[in-house]
Tab-separated table of C-alpha atoms in Angstrom:
chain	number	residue	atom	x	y	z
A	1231	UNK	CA	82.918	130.052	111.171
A	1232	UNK	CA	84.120	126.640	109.922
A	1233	UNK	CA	85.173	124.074	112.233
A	1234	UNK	CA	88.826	122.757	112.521
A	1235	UNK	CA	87.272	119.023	110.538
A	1236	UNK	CA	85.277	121.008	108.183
A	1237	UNK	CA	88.643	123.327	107.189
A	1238	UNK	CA	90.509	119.911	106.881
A	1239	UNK	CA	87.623	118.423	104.673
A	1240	UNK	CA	87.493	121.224	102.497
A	1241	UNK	CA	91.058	121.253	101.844
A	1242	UNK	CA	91.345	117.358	101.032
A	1243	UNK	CA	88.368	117.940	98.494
A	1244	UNK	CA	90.271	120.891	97.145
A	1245	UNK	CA	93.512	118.376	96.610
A	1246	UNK	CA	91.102	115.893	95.157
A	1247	UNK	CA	89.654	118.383	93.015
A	1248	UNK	CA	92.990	119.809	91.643
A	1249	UNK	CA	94.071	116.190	90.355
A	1250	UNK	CA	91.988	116.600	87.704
A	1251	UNK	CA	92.563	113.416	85.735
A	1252	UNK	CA	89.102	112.362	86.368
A	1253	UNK	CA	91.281	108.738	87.990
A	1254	UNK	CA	89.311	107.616	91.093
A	1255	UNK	CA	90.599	104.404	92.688
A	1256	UNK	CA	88.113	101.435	92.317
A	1257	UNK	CA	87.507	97.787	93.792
A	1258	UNK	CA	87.680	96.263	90.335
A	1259	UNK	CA	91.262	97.111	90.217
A	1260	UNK	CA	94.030	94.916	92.071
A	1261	UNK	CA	93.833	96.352	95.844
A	1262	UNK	CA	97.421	98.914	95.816
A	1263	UNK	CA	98.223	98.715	92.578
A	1264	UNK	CA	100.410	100.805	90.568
A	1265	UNK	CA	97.902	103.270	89.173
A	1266	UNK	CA	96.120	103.635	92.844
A	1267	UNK	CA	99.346	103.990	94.669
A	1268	UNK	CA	100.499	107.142	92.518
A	1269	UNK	CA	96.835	108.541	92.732
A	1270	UNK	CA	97.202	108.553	96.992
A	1271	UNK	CA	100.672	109.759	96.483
A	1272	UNK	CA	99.855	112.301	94.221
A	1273	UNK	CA	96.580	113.316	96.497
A	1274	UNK	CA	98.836	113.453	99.788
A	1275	UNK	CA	101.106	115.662	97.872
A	1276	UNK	CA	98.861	118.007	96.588
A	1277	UNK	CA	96.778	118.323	100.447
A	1278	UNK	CA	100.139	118.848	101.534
A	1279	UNK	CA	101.036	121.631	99.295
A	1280	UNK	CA	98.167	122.853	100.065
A	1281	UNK	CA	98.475	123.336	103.855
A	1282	UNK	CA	101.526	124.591	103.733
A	1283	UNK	CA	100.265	127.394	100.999
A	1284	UNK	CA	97.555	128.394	103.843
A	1285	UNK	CA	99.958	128.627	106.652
A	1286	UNK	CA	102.177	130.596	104.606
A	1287	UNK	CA	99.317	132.848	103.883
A	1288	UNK	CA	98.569	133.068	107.605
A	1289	UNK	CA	102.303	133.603	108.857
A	1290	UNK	CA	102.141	136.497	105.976
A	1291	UNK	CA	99.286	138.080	107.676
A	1292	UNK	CA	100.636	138.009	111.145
A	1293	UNK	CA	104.243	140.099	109.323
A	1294	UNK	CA	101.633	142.140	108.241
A	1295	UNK	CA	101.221	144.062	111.360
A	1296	UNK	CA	99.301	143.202	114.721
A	1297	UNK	CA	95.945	143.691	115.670
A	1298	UNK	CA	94.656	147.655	115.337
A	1299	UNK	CA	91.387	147.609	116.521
A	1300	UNK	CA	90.289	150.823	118.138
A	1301	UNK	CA	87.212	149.065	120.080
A	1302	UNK	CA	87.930	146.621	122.715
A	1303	UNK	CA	85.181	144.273	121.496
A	1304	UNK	CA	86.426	144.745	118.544
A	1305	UNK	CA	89.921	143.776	119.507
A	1306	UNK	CA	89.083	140.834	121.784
A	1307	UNK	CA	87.131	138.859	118.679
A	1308	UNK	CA	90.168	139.839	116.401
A	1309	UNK	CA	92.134	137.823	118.882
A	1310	UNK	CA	90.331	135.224	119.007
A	1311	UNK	CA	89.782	134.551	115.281
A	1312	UNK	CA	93.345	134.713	115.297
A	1313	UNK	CA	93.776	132.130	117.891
A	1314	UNK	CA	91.570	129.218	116.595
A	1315	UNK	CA	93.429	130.367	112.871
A	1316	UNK	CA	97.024	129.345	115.236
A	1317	UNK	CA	95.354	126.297	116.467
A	1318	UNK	CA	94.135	125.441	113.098
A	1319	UNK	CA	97.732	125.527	111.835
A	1320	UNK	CA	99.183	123.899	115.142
A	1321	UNK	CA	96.491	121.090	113.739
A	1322	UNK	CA	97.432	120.950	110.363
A	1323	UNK	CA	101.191	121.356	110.982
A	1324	UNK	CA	100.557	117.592	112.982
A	1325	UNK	CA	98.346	116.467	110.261
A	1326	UNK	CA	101.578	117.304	107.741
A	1327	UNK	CA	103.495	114.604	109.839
A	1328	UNK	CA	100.823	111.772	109.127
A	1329	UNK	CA	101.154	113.069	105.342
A	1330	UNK	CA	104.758	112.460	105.682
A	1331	UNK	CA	104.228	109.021	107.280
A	1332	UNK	CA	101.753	108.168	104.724
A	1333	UNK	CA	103.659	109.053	101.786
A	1334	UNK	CA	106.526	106.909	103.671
A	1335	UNK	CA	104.314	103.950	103.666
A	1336	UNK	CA	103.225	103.898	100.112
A	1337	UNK	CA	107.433	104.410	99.647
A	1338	UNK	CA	107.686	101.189	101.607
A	1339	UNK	CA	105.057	99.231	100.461
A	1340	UNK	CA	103.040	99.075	103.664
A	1341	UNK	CA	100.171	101.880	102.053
A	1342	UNK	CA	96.910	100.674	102.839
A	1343	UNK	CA	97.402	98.143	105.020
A	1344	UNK	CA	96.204	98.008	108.780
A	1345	UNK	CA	99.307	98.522	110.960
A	1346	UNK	CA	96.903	96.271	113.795
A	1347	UNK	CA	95.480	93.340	111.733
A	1348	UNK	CA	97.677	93.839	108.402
A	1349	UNK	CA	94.263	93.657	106.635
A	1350	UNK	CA	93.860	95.951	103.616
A	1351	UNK	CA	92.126	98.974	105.000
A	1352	UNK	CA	89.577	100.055	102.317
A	1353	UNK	CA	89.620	102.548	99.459
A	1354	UNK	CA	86.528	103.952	100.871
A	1355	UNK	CA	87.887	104.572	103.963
A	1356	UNK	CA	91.503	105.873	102.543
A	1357	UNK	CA	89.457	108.113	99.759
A	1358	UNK	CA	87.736	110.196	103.118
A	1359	UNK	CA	90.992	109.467	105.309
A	1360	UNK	CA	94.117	109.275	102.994
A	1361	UNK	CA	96.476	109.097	105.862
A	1362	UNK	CA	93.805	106.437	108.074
A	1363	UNK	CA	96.712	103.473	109.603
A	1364	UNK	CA	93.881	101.216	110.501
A	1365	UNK	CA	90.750	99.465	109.239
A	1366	UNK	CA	87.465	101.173	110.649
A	1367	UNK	CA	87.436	98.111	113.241
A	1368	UNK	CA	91.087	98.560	114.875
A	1369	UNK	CA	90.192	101.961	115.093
A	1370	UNK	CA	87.501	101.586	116.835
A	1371	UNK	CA	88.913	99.017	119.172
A	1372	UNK	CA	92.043	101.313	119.987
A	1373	UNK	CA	89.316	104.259	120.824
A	1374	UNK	CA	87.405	101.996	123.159
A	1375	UNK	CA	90.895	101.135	125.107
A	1376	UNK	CA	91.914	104.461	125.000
A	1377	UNK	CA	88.029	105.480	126.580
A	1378	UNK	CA	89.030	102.840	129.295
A	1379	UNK	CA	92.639	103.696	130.204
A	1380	UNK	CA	91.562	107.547	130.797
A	1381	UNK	CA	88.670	105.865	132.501
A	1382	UNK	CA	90.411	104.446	134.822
């Protein structure tokens, strides 16, 4: 079975995969221009679509009918499957939000900018993590303070 990052991974290289314009966002072009805006809003877009197109699929499976095993073993791993697949969508239905908040950046202008240090964040790290707020450094600090405060 896939794990809950792996499922997200292979759903952002599926949205990557069905731009299809062959457009990947370089570091010879002016840092958020025009052309690399619309590719991250078009990208965002399509992951989103895409999410929602698997929970759909999901909520269609649960109208379906419930769980019919015979065997109690049988029935017990049916439930389970079923409850990482709910906490897979739980995940994904919070990821949606970050989408949203990411596709209301690039709206305002603030799209691939650290929300910490203002510094442009990277189109290597926004090509793996479209929705990423802050550089790889302010990240990093805010995990090590967040390690300490639950620390403590």
């Amino acid at each position: 079975m896939a794990t809950i990052l792996g499922d997200e991974i292979d759903v952002l290289a599926k949205a990557k995969r069905a731009l299809g314009d062959g457009y990947v966002p370089s570091d010879s072009e002016e840092y958020m221009s025009e052309p690399q805006l619309d590719y991250y809003r078009r990208l965002l877009l399509e992951w989103k679509k895409l999410i929602l197109s698997a929970a759909q699929d999901t909520l269609q499976q649960l109208q379906d009918g419930p769980i019919r095993e015979p065997d109690l073993n049988d029935r017990a791993s049916s439930e389970t499957d079923w409850g990482i697949e709910l906490r897979t969508r739980d995940r994904q239905r919070k990821l949606i939000t970050k989408i949203d908040s990411a596709l209301r950046r690039i709206e305002e202008g603030e799209y691939g900018y650290c929300e910490v240090t203002g510094e442009p964040i990277g189109l290597g790290r926004l090509s793996a993590r479209p929705i990423a707020t802050m550089t790889v450094e302010a990240q990093e600090a805010h995990e090590r303070r967040e390690k300490i405060s639950r620390d403590d």
